[in-house]
Coordinates of C-alpha atoms in Angstrom, one line a residue:
Chain A
M23 CA 0.0 0.0 0.0
S24 CA 1.3 3.4 -0.9
L25 CA 1.8 6.0 1.9
I26 CA 0.3 8.7 -0.2
S27 CA -2.2 8.0 -3.0
I28 CA -3.5 10.8 -5.0
K29 CA -6.1 10.0 -7.7
N30 CA -7.4 12.6 -10.2
A31 CA -7.3 15.2 -7.5
S32 CA -8.5 18.7 -8.3
K33 CA -8.9 21.8 -6.2
I34 CA -11.1 24.6 -7.4
F35 CA -11.1 28.1 -6.0
Q36 CA -14.2 30.1 -6.7
H37 CA -13.8 33.5 -8.2
R38 CA -15.1 35.8 -5.5
K39 CA -17.4 38.5 -6.5
P40 CA -16.4 41.8 -4.9
R41 CA -19.9 42.3 -3.5
V42 CA -21.7 39.3 -2.2
V43 CA -25.1 39.4 -0.8
L44 CA -26.2 37.1 2.0
R45 CA -28.2 34.9 -0.4
D46 CA -25.1 34.1 -2.4
R47 CA -23.1 33.3 0.8
I48 CA -25.8 30.9 1.9
R49 CA -25.9 29.4 -1.5
Q50 CA -22.1 28.9 -1.5
F51 CA -22.3 27.4 1.9
T52 CA -24.9 24.9 1.0
S53 CA -24.1 24.0 -2.6
K54 CA -21.3 22.0 -4.1
P55 CA -18.6 24.1 -5.7
G56 CA -19.3 24.6 -9.4
K57 CA -16.9 23.8 -12.2
E58 CA -16.6 27.4 -13.3
G59 CA -14.0 28.3 -10.7
F60 CA -10.3 28.5 -11.0
Y61 CA -8.4 25.1 -10.9
A62 CA -5.5 25.5 -8.5
V63 CA -4.8 21.8 -9.0
R64 CA -6.3 19.9 -11.9
N65 CA -6.6 16.2 -12.2
I66 CA -3.4 15.1 -10.6
S67 CA -2.6 11.5 -9.8
F68 CA 0.5 10.0 -8.3
E69 CA 1.5 7.5 -5.6
V70 CA 4.2 7.9 -3.0
E71 CA 5.8 4.7 -1.7
A72 CA 7.5 4.4 1.7
R73 CA 11.1 5.8 1.8
E74 CA 10.6 7.7 -1.4
S75 CA 11.6 11.4 -1.5
I76 CA 9.8 13.5 -4.0
A77 CA 10.1 17.2 -4.9
L78 CA 7.3 19.3 -6.4
I79 CA 8.7 22.0 -8.7
G80 CA 7.1 24.7 -10.8
A81 CA 6.5 28.4 -11.0
N82 CA 4.7 30.4 -8.4
G83 CA 1.0 29.6 -8.6
A84 CA 1.5 26.2 -10.1
G85 CA -0.4 24.5 -7.3
K86 CA 2.5 23.1 -5.3
S87 CA 1.4 24.5 -1.9
T88 CA -2.3 23.7 -2.6
L89 CA -1.3 20.1 -3.3
L90 CA 0.8 19.9 -0.1
S91 CA -2.1 21.3 1.9
M92 CA -4.3 18.6 0.5
V93 CA -1.8 15.9 1.5
C94 CA -1.7 17.4 5.0
G95 CA -5.5 17.4 5.2
L96 CA -5.7 21.2 5.5
A97 CA -7.7 21.4 2.2
Q98 CA -10.1 18.9 0.7
P99 CA -10.0 18.0 -3.0
D100 CA -13.1 19.1 -4.9
E101 CA -12.7 16.2 -7.3
G102 CA -10.8 12.9 -6.9
S103 CA -9.2 11.7 -3.7
V104 CA -6.1 12.2 -1.6
E105 CA -5.3 9.4 0.8
V106 CA -2.6 9.4 3.3
H107 CA -1.5 6.4 5.5
G108 CA 0.9 7.5 8.1
S109 CA 1.7 10.4 10.4
I110 CA 2.8 13.7 8.9
A111 CA 5.3 16.3 10.1
P112 CA 4.3 19.5 8.3
L113 CA 7.0 22.0 7.8
L114 CA 4.8 24.5 6.1
E115 CA 4.9 28.0 7.5
L116 CA 7.0 27.4 10.5
G117 CA 5.7 28.8 13.8
S118 CA 2.1 29.1 12.6
G119 CA 0.7 28.2 16.0
F120 CA 3.1 30.3 18.0
H121 CA 1.7 33.0 20.4
M122 CA 3.8 36.1 20.9
D123 CA 2.8 36.5 24.6
L124 CA 3.9 33.0 25.6
T125 CA 7.4 32.1 26.4
G126 CA 9.5 29.8 24.2
H127 CA 9.0 27.0 26.7
E128 CA 5.2 27.4 26.7
N129 CA 5.1 27.7 22.9
L130 CA 7.2 24.6 22.6
Y131 CA 4.6 22.5 24.6
L132 CA 1.7 24.0 22.7
N133 CA 3.2 23.6 19.3
A134 CA 4.3 20.0 20.0
A135 CA 0.8 19.2 21.2
M136 CA -0.6 20.6 18.0
L137 CA 1.8 18.5 15.9
G138 CA 0.4 15.5 17.7
M139 CA 3.0 14.7 20.4
T140 CA 1.9 13.4 23.8
K141 CA 3.0 15.0 27.0
A142 CA 5.5 12.2 27.7
Q143 CA 7.0 12.5 24.3
V144 CA 7.5 16.3 24.7
R145 CA 9.2 15.7 28.1
E146 CA 11.4 13.1 26.7
R147 CA 12.5 15.1 23.6
Y148 CA 12.6 18.5 25.4
D149 CA 16.3 18.6 25.8
S150 CA 17.0 17.4 22.4
I151 CA 14.6 20.1 20.9
L152 CA 16.4 22.8 22.9
A153 CA 19.8 21.6 21.9
F154 CA 18.9 21.5 18.3
S155 CA 17.4 25.0 18.3
E156 CA 20.4 26.5 20.1
I157 CA 18.2 29.1 21.9
A158 CA 18.1 27.4 25.3
E159 CA 19.2 30.5 27.2
F160 CA 16.1 32.4 25.9
I161 CA 13.6 29.7 26.4
N162 CA 11.9 31.4 29.3
E163 CA 11.5 34.7 27.5
P164 CA 8.3 35.7 25.8
L165 CA 8.4 35.0 22.1
R166 CA 7.8 38.6 21.1
T167 CA 11.4 39.3 22.3
Y168 CA 12.7 36.7 19.8
S169 CA 14.1 37.6 16.4
M170 CA 12.5 36.0 13.4
G171 CA 15.4 33.6 13.0
M172 CA 15.1 32.5 16.6
S173 CA 11.5 31.6 16.5
L174 CA 12.0 29.8 13.2
R175 CA 14.8 27.8 14.8
L176 CA 12.5 26.8 17.6
A177 CA 9.7 25.9 15.2
F178 CA 11.9 23.9 12.9
S179 CA 13.4 22.1 15.9
I180 CA 10.0 21.0 17.2
A181 CA 8.8 19.9 13.8
V182 CA 11.7 17.6 13.1
H183 CA 11.3 16.0 16.5
C184 CA 7.8 14.7 16.1
D185 CA 8.8 11.3 14.7
P186 CA 6.7 11.2 11.5
S187 CA 6.6 8.7 8.8
I188 CA 6.1 11.5 6.2
V189 CA 7.9 14.8 6.3
I190 CA 6.3 17.6 4.3
I191 CA 8.5 20.6 3.5
D192 CA 7.2 23.7 1.9
E193 CA 10.2 25.9 1.1
V194 CA 11.4 26.3 4.6
L195 CA 15.0 25.2 4.3
G196 CA 16.0 28.9 4.1
V197 CA 15.5 29.1 7.8
G198 CA 18.0 31.0 10.0
D199 CA 21.6 31.8 9.3
A200 CA 24.0 29.8 7.2
A201 CA 25.1 27.6 10.0
F202 CA 21.6 26.7 11.0
Q203 CA 20.7 26.1 7.4
R204 CA 23.5 23.6 7.2
K205 CA 22.2 21.9 10.3
C206 CA 18.7 21.7 8.9
H207 CA 19.9 20.2 5.7
T208 CA 21.9 17.6 7.7
R209 CA 18.8 16.8 9.8
I210 CA 16.6 16.4 6.7
G211 CA 19.2 14.1 5.2
E212 CA 19.2 12.1 8.4
L213 CA 15.4 11.8 8.4
R214 CA 15.7 10.5 4.9
N215 CA 18.3 8.0 5.8
E216 CA 16.1 6.8 8.7
G217 CA 13.7 5.7 6.1
R218 CA 11.1 8.5 6.3
T219 CA 9.2 9.6 3.2
L220 CA 9.9 13.1 2.0
L221 CA 7.6 15.4 0.0
C222 CA 9.0 18.8 -0.5
V223 CA 8.6 22.0 -2.5
S224 CA 11.7 23.9 -3.5
H225 CA 12.7 26.4 -6.1
S226 CA 16.3 25.5 -5.8
P227 CA 17.5 22.7 -8.1
E228 CA 20.4 22.0 -5.7
T229 CA 18.1 21.3 -2.8
V230 CA 15.9 19.1 -5.0
L231 CA 18.9 17.1 -6.2
E232 CA 20.3 16.9 -2.7
F233 CA 17.2 15.3 -1.1
C234 CA 15.0 13.9 -3.8
D235 CA 15.2 11.0 -6.2
R236 CA 12.0 11.8 -7.9
A237 CA 10.5 15.1 -9.0
I238 CA 7.1 16.3 -10.2
W239 CA 6.8 19.4 -12.4
L240 CA 3.5 21.3 -11.9
H241 CA 2.4 23.9 -14.4
H242 CA -0.8 25.9 -13.9
G243 CA -2.2 23.2 -11.7
Q244 CA -1.4 20.3 -14.0
M245 CA 1.3 17.7 -13.9
L246 CA 3.7 18.1 -16.8
L247 CA 6.4 15.6 -15.8
D248 CA 6.9 12.9 -13.2
G249 CA 10.3 11.2 -13.2
E250 CA 13.8 11.0 -12.1
A251 CA 14.8 14.2 -10.2
R252 CA 17.7 15.2 -12.5
A253 CA 15.8 14.7 -15.7
V254 CA 12.7 16.7 -14.4
C255 CA 14.9 19.5 -13.0
D256 CA 16.8 19.8 -16.3
A257 CA 13.6 20.0 -18.3
Y258 CA 12.2 22.6 -15.9
M259 CA 15.4 24.7 -16.0
Q260 CA 15.3 24.6 -19.8
F261 CA 11.7 25.9 -19.6
V262 CA 12.7 28.7 -17.2
A263 CA 15.6 29.7 -19.5
D264 CA 13.3 29.8 -22.5
P265 CA 9.5 29.8 -21.7
T266 CA 8.6 29.8 -25.4
R267 CA 9.8 26.2 -25.9
P268 CA 7.0 23.7 -26.3
L269 CA 6.1 22.1 -23.0
P270 CA 6.6 18.4 -22.4
G271 CA 3.7 16.1 -22.2
S272 CA 0.6 15.8 -24.4
D273 CA -2.0 17.3 -22.0
S274 CA -0.4 20.7 -22.4
A275 CA -1.2 20.7 -26.1
A276 CA -4.9 20.2 -25.3
N277 CA -4.8 23.2 -23.0
Chain B
M38 CA -4.9 12.3 9.6
W39 CA -4.1 13.9 12.9
N40 CA -3.8 11.3 15.7
G41 CA -2.2 13.2 18.5
D42 CA -3.2 13.4 22.1
Y43 CA -6.6 15.2 22.2
L44 CA -6.6 15.9 26.0
F45 CA -3.1 17.2 26.1
L46 CA -3.8 19.6 23.2
L47 CA -7.0 20.7 24.9
R48 CA -5.2 21.4 28.1
E49 CA -2.4 23.3 26.3
L50 CA -4.9 25.4 24.4
V51 CA -6.9 26.3 27.6
A52 CA -3.7 27.0 29.4
K53 CA -2.6 29.3 26.6
D54 CA -5.9 31.3 26.8
F55 CA -5.6 31.6 30.6
K56 CA -2.0 32.7 30.5
V57 CA -2.5 35.2 27.6
R58 CA -5.6 36.6 29.4
Y59 CA -4.1 37.1 32.8
R60 CA -0.3 37.6 32.2
N61 CA -0.5 41.3 31.3
M62 CA -2.9 42.3 34.0
S63 CA -2.0 43.4 37.4
L64 CA -5.3 42.5 39.1
G65 CA -5.8 39.2 37.3
V66 CA -8.8 37.2 38.5
F67 CA -10.2 40.2 40.3
W68 CA -11.8 41.2 37.0
S69 CA -13.7 38.0 36.8
L70 CA -15.4 38.9 40.1
L71 CA -16.0 42.5 39.3
N72 CA -18.6 42.1 36.6
P73 CA -21.1 39.9 38.4
L74 CA -20.5 41.9 41.7
V75 CA -21.3 45.2 40.0
M76 CA -24.3 43.8 38.2
M77 CA -25.6 42.1 41.3
A78 CA -25.2 45.3 43.4
V79 CA -27.0 47.4 40.8
Y80 CA -29.9 45.1 40.3
T81 CA -30.3 44.4 44.0
Y82 CA -30.5 48.1 44.6
V83 CA -32.9 48.8 41.7
F84 CA -35.2 45.9 42.5
T85 CA -35.2 45.9 46.2
R86 CA -35.0 49.7 46.9
I87 CA -36.6 51.3 43.9
L88 CA -39.0 48.7 42.7
A89 CA -39.4 47.1 46.1
R90 CA -39.7 43.4 45.2
P91 CA -40.3 41.3 48.3
L92 CA -38.2 38.3 47.1
P93 CA -36.1 36.5 49.7
H94 CA -32.4 36.2 49.0
F95 CA -32.7 38.4 46.0
S96 CA -28.9 38.8 45.7
V97 CA -28.4 35.1 45.5
H98 CA -31.3 34.7 43.1
L99 CA -29.6 37.3 40.8
L100 CA -26.2 35.6 41.1
C101 CA -27.8 32.2 40.2
G102 CA -29.0 33.9 37.0
L103 CA -26.1 36.2 36.2
I104 CA -23.3 33.6 36.5
P105 CA -24.8 31.1 34.1
F106 CA -25.9 34.0 31.8
N107 CA -22.4 35.6 31.8
F108 CA -20.7 32.3 31.2
F109 CA -23.0 31.4 28.4
T110 CA -22.8 34.7 26.5
I111 CA -19.1 35.1 26.8
A112 CA -18.3 31.5 26.0
W113 CA -20.6 31.5 23.0
L114 CA -19.1 34.7 21.6
S115 CA -15.5 33.6 22.2
A116 CA -16.2 30.3 20.5
T117 CA -17.8 32.1 17.6
N118 CA -14.7 34.2 17.1
S119 CA -12.2 31.4 17.8
L120 CA -11.7 30.2 14.3
I121 CA -11.2 33.7 12.8
E122 CA -8.7 34.4 15.6
N123 CA -6.7 31.3 14.8
V124 CA -6.4 31.6 11.1
A125 CA -2.7 30.7 11.1
I126 CA -3.6 27.4 12.9
I127 CA -6.5 26.6 10.6
K128 CA -4.6 27.2 7.5
R129 CA -1.2 25.8 8.4
V130 CA -1.4 23.2 11.2
P131 CA -3.2 20.0 10.5
L132 CA -5.2 19.1 13.6
K133 CA -8.7 18.3 14.5
R134 CA -10.2 21.7 14.1
E135 CA -13.2 21.1 16.3
I136 CA -10.8 21.4 19.2
I137 CA -10.3 25.2 18.7
P138 CA -13.9 26.3 19.5
I139 CA -14.2 23.6 22.1
A140 CA -11.0 24.9 23.8
S141 CA -12.3 28.5 23.8
I142 CA -15.4 27.3 25.6
F143 CA -13.4 25.5 28.2
S144 CA -11.1 28.5 28.7
N145 CA -14.1 30.3 30.1
L146 CA -14.5 27.7 32.7
T147 CA -11.7 29.3 34.8
H148 CA -13.9 32.4 34.9
L149 CA -16.9 30.4 35.8
L150 CA -15.1 28.6 38.7
I151 CA -14.0 31.9 40.2
Q152 CA -17.6 33.2 39.9
L153 CA -19.1 30.1 41.4
G154 CA -16.8 30.7 44.4
L155 CA -18.4 34.1 44.7
L156 CA -21.8 32.4 44.6
V157 CA -20.9 30.0 47.4
F158 CA -19.7 32.9 49.5
F159 CA -23.0 34.7 49.1
V160 CA -25.0 31.6 49.8
L161 CA -23.2 31.1 53.1
I162 CA -23.5 34.7 54.3
S163 CA -27.1 34.9 53.4
G164 CA -27.9 32.0 55.7
L165 CA -28.6 29.4 53.0
S166 CA -26.8 26.1 53.3
V167 CA -25.0 23.7 51.0
N168 CA -27.2 20.6 50.6
I169 CA -27.0 17.2 49.0
N170 CA -28.9 18.4 45.9
W171 CA -25.8 20.4 45.0
L172 CA -24.6 17.2 43.4
W173 CA -27.0 18.0 40.6
L174 CA -25.0 21.1 39.7
P175 CA -22.3 19.3 37.7
V176 CA -25.0 17.4 35.8
V177 CA -26.9 20.5 34.6
W178 CA -23.7 22.4 34.0
G179 CA -22.3 19.4 32.0
L180 CA -25.5 19.4 29.8
E181 CA -25.2 23.1 29.3
I182 CA -21.6 22.8 28.2
M183 CA -22.7 20.1 25.7
F184 CA -25.3 22.5 24.4
L185 CA -22.7 25.2 24.1
I186 CA -20.2 23.0 22.3
G187 CA -22.7 22.2 19.6
L188 CA -23.8 25.8 19.3
G189 CA -20.2 27.1 19.3
L190 CA -19.1 24.6 16.6
A191 CA -21.9 25.7 14.3
S192 CA -21.6 29.5 14.9
S193 CA -17.8 29.5 14.6
A194 CA -17.9 27.6 11.3
M195 CA -20.6 29.9 9.9
N196 CA -18.7 33.0 11.1
L197 CA -15.9 32.1 8.6
F198 CA -18.3 32.2 5.7
V199 CA -20.4 35.1 6.8
R200 CA -18.5 37.4 9.2
D201 CA -21.8 39.0 10.4
V202 CA -22.5 36.0 12.6
R203 CA -20.6 37.5 15.5
Y204 CA -23.0 40.5 15.5
V205 CA -26.0 38.2 15.4
V206 CA -24.6 36.4 18.4
E207 CA -24.0 39.7 20.2
S208 CA -27.5 40.9 19.5
F209 CA -29.0 37.6 20.5
N210 CA -27.2 37.7 23.8
L211 CA -28.8 41.1 24.6
L212 CA -32.2 39.6 23.9
L213 CA -31.4 36.5 25.9
F214 CA -31.1 38.4 29.1
W215 CA -34.8 39.0 29.1
I216 CA -35.9 35.4 28.2
V217 CA -34.1 33.9 31.2
P218 CA -35.2 34.3 34.8
I219 CA -32.6 36.7 36.2
V220 CA -34.5 39.9 37.1
Y221 CA -37.8 38.0 37.5
T222 CA -38.8 34.5 38.6
F223 CA -40.3 31.6 36.7
D224 CA -43.7 32.4 38.4
N225 CA -43.8 35.6 36.5
V226 CA -43.8 33.8 33.2
P227 CA -47.3 33.4 31.7
A228 CA -48.5 29.9 32.3
D229 CA -49.1 29.2 28.6
F230 CA -45.4 29.8 27.9
R231 CA -43.8 27.9 30.7
D232 CA -43.6 24.6 28.9
L233 CA -41.8 26.3 25.9
Y234 CA -39.8 28.5 28.2
Q235 CA -38.0 25.5 29.7
Y236 CA -36.7 24.4 26.3
N237 CA -34.3 27.4 26.3
P238 CA -31.2 25.7 27.7
V239 CA -29.9 28.8 29.4
A240 CA -33.3 29.4 31.1
A241 CA -33.3 25.7 32.1
L242 CA -29.8 26.0 33.6
I243 CA -30.8 29.0 35.6
L244 CA -34.0 27.4 36.8
A245 CA -32.2 24.3 37.8
T246 CA -29.5 26.3 39.6
Q247 CA -32.1 28.4 41.5
T248 CA -34.1 25.3 42.4
I249 CA -30.9 23.6 43.8
I250 CA -29.4 26.5 45.6
L251 CA -32.4 28.6 46.7
G252 CA -35.0 25.8 47.0
G253 CA -32.7 23.1 48.2
A254 CA -34.4 20.6 45.9
A255 CA -33.5 18.5 42.9
P256 CA -34.4 20.0 39.5
T257 CA -37.5 18.4 38.1
M258 CA -37.2 15.4 35.7
R259 CA -39.2 17.3 33.1
L260 CA -36.7 20.1 33.0
L261 CA -33.7 17.8 33.0
I262 CA -35.1 15.8 30.1
K263 CA -35.8 19.0 28.1
L264 CA -32.2 20.2 28.7
A265 CA -30.7 16.9 27.8
L266 CA -32.8 16.7 24.7
V267 CA -31.8 20.2 23.4
S268 CA -28.2 19.6 24.3
A269 CA -28.0 16.3 22.4
V270 CA -29.6 17.8 19.4
S271 CA -27.2 20.8 19.6
M272 CA -24.2 18.5 19.8
G273 CA -25.3 16.4 16.8
L274 CA -26.2 19.4 14.6
G275 CA -23.1 21.3 15.7
F276 CA -20.7 18.5 14.7
A277 CA -22.6 17.8 11.5
I278 CA -22.5 21.5 10.4
F279 CA -18.9 21.9 11.4
R280 CA -17.7 18.8 9.5
R281 CA -19.5 19.9 6.4
A282 CA -18.3 23.4 6.6
E283 CA -14.7 22.4 7.4
K284 CA -14.2 21.1 3.9
R285 CA -14.2 24.7 2.7
F286 CA -12.3 26.4 5.5
Y287 CA -9.1 26.5 3.5
E288 CA -10.5 28.6 0.6
Y289 CA -12.3 31.0 2.9
L290 CA -9.4 32.1 5.0

């Protein structure tokens, strides 16, 4: 059984009218989304097996983040299905659940609970999380006194300690200073070697090639290529260098 | 699929609200006491001195109504706003989202416990005594919280689609004050309406609290069944509406 199985998934965003009367709102709330909306993700299918590491590449607005949100269960596909078997560590926007008035320590517990850790697990991993984040001396200060980099360090550190079977990374490897980035890369590499499944979005071909064996190129919500990371990256980079070239795949011709 | 520790997360969320609320205040829990004290003093004065109502233990009667009313209105409003206030969590952290309005209701329980302490104090100084029927209090309050969870789930989800919902809730809370027996008693309700009146879960809670504390008796089975019925329906509908609406949260935030 595949860990992630995506079948003909589409996500449609409705065009919002600038003025919406209550009747329209109620209609939107009660009715199925129509097909006239904008397809952020259109008819995408692929399977992810255990221990695979896959990168999603493509321009801004290609549907990469929407697809990751569906895998995380944050958004529901309007058509098709997205099935996930296994626990997920989402490294989306790090520190999303942080509260500025709480201390680092309190945020650590709250965030770990939101990521699905039990109290015993947080206690057990507490020292390790602190050591990794390298901000132990500020842990009892309120988060609003932290710099951006410090809170990202804490968030990253909590997220990589939640022992997931699938790690989802949305462009967060640019966290912190160069030394911490190096550390994050090492940690992601370790997670991969431990046999975890990786699904990441990145704009940097170096990062893709460093972590992923397979890459999927999304273009305007559709899948253009799915294959060996280097081949897909090369095709994508050629497209970036010269966008007038014909796109690979047959479904683009129909578009 | 989120399969974390539900209770641990609930505790952490409630603790967060509590800390955030009281950390930057110098008088802390005093503010929880001030509101019912002021309202009780004002109403006692108005109704015993100005309107001269000969009702025994009128201050306790007022508190028995004001405390459930305050709890209900504040908890409902905070649950309604809870999803909007936690956009970052809804959009970026995969968890069971029901827990957010539920936690905001539970956060108000700290308020409530402090105010119940105040009620016990007034019960004792006014010569009433604690009796065995007080054991009914957790039952009726538990039913009320079930009702509130269902209602809060539905209103918080709808508030994401139509942001006017919070103002509907605020206006309804103003109206609610007059359809629960705070400044009058159940006897003042016209006989034709009494049966229907008891279906209002806030009125039912206040009636039960007054019966237990002032009357020293158990609430009637009729009232309990009505309260349980409305609470069960509310829970069922609340979860159903929330689950259905949840599929579209992502697009609306």
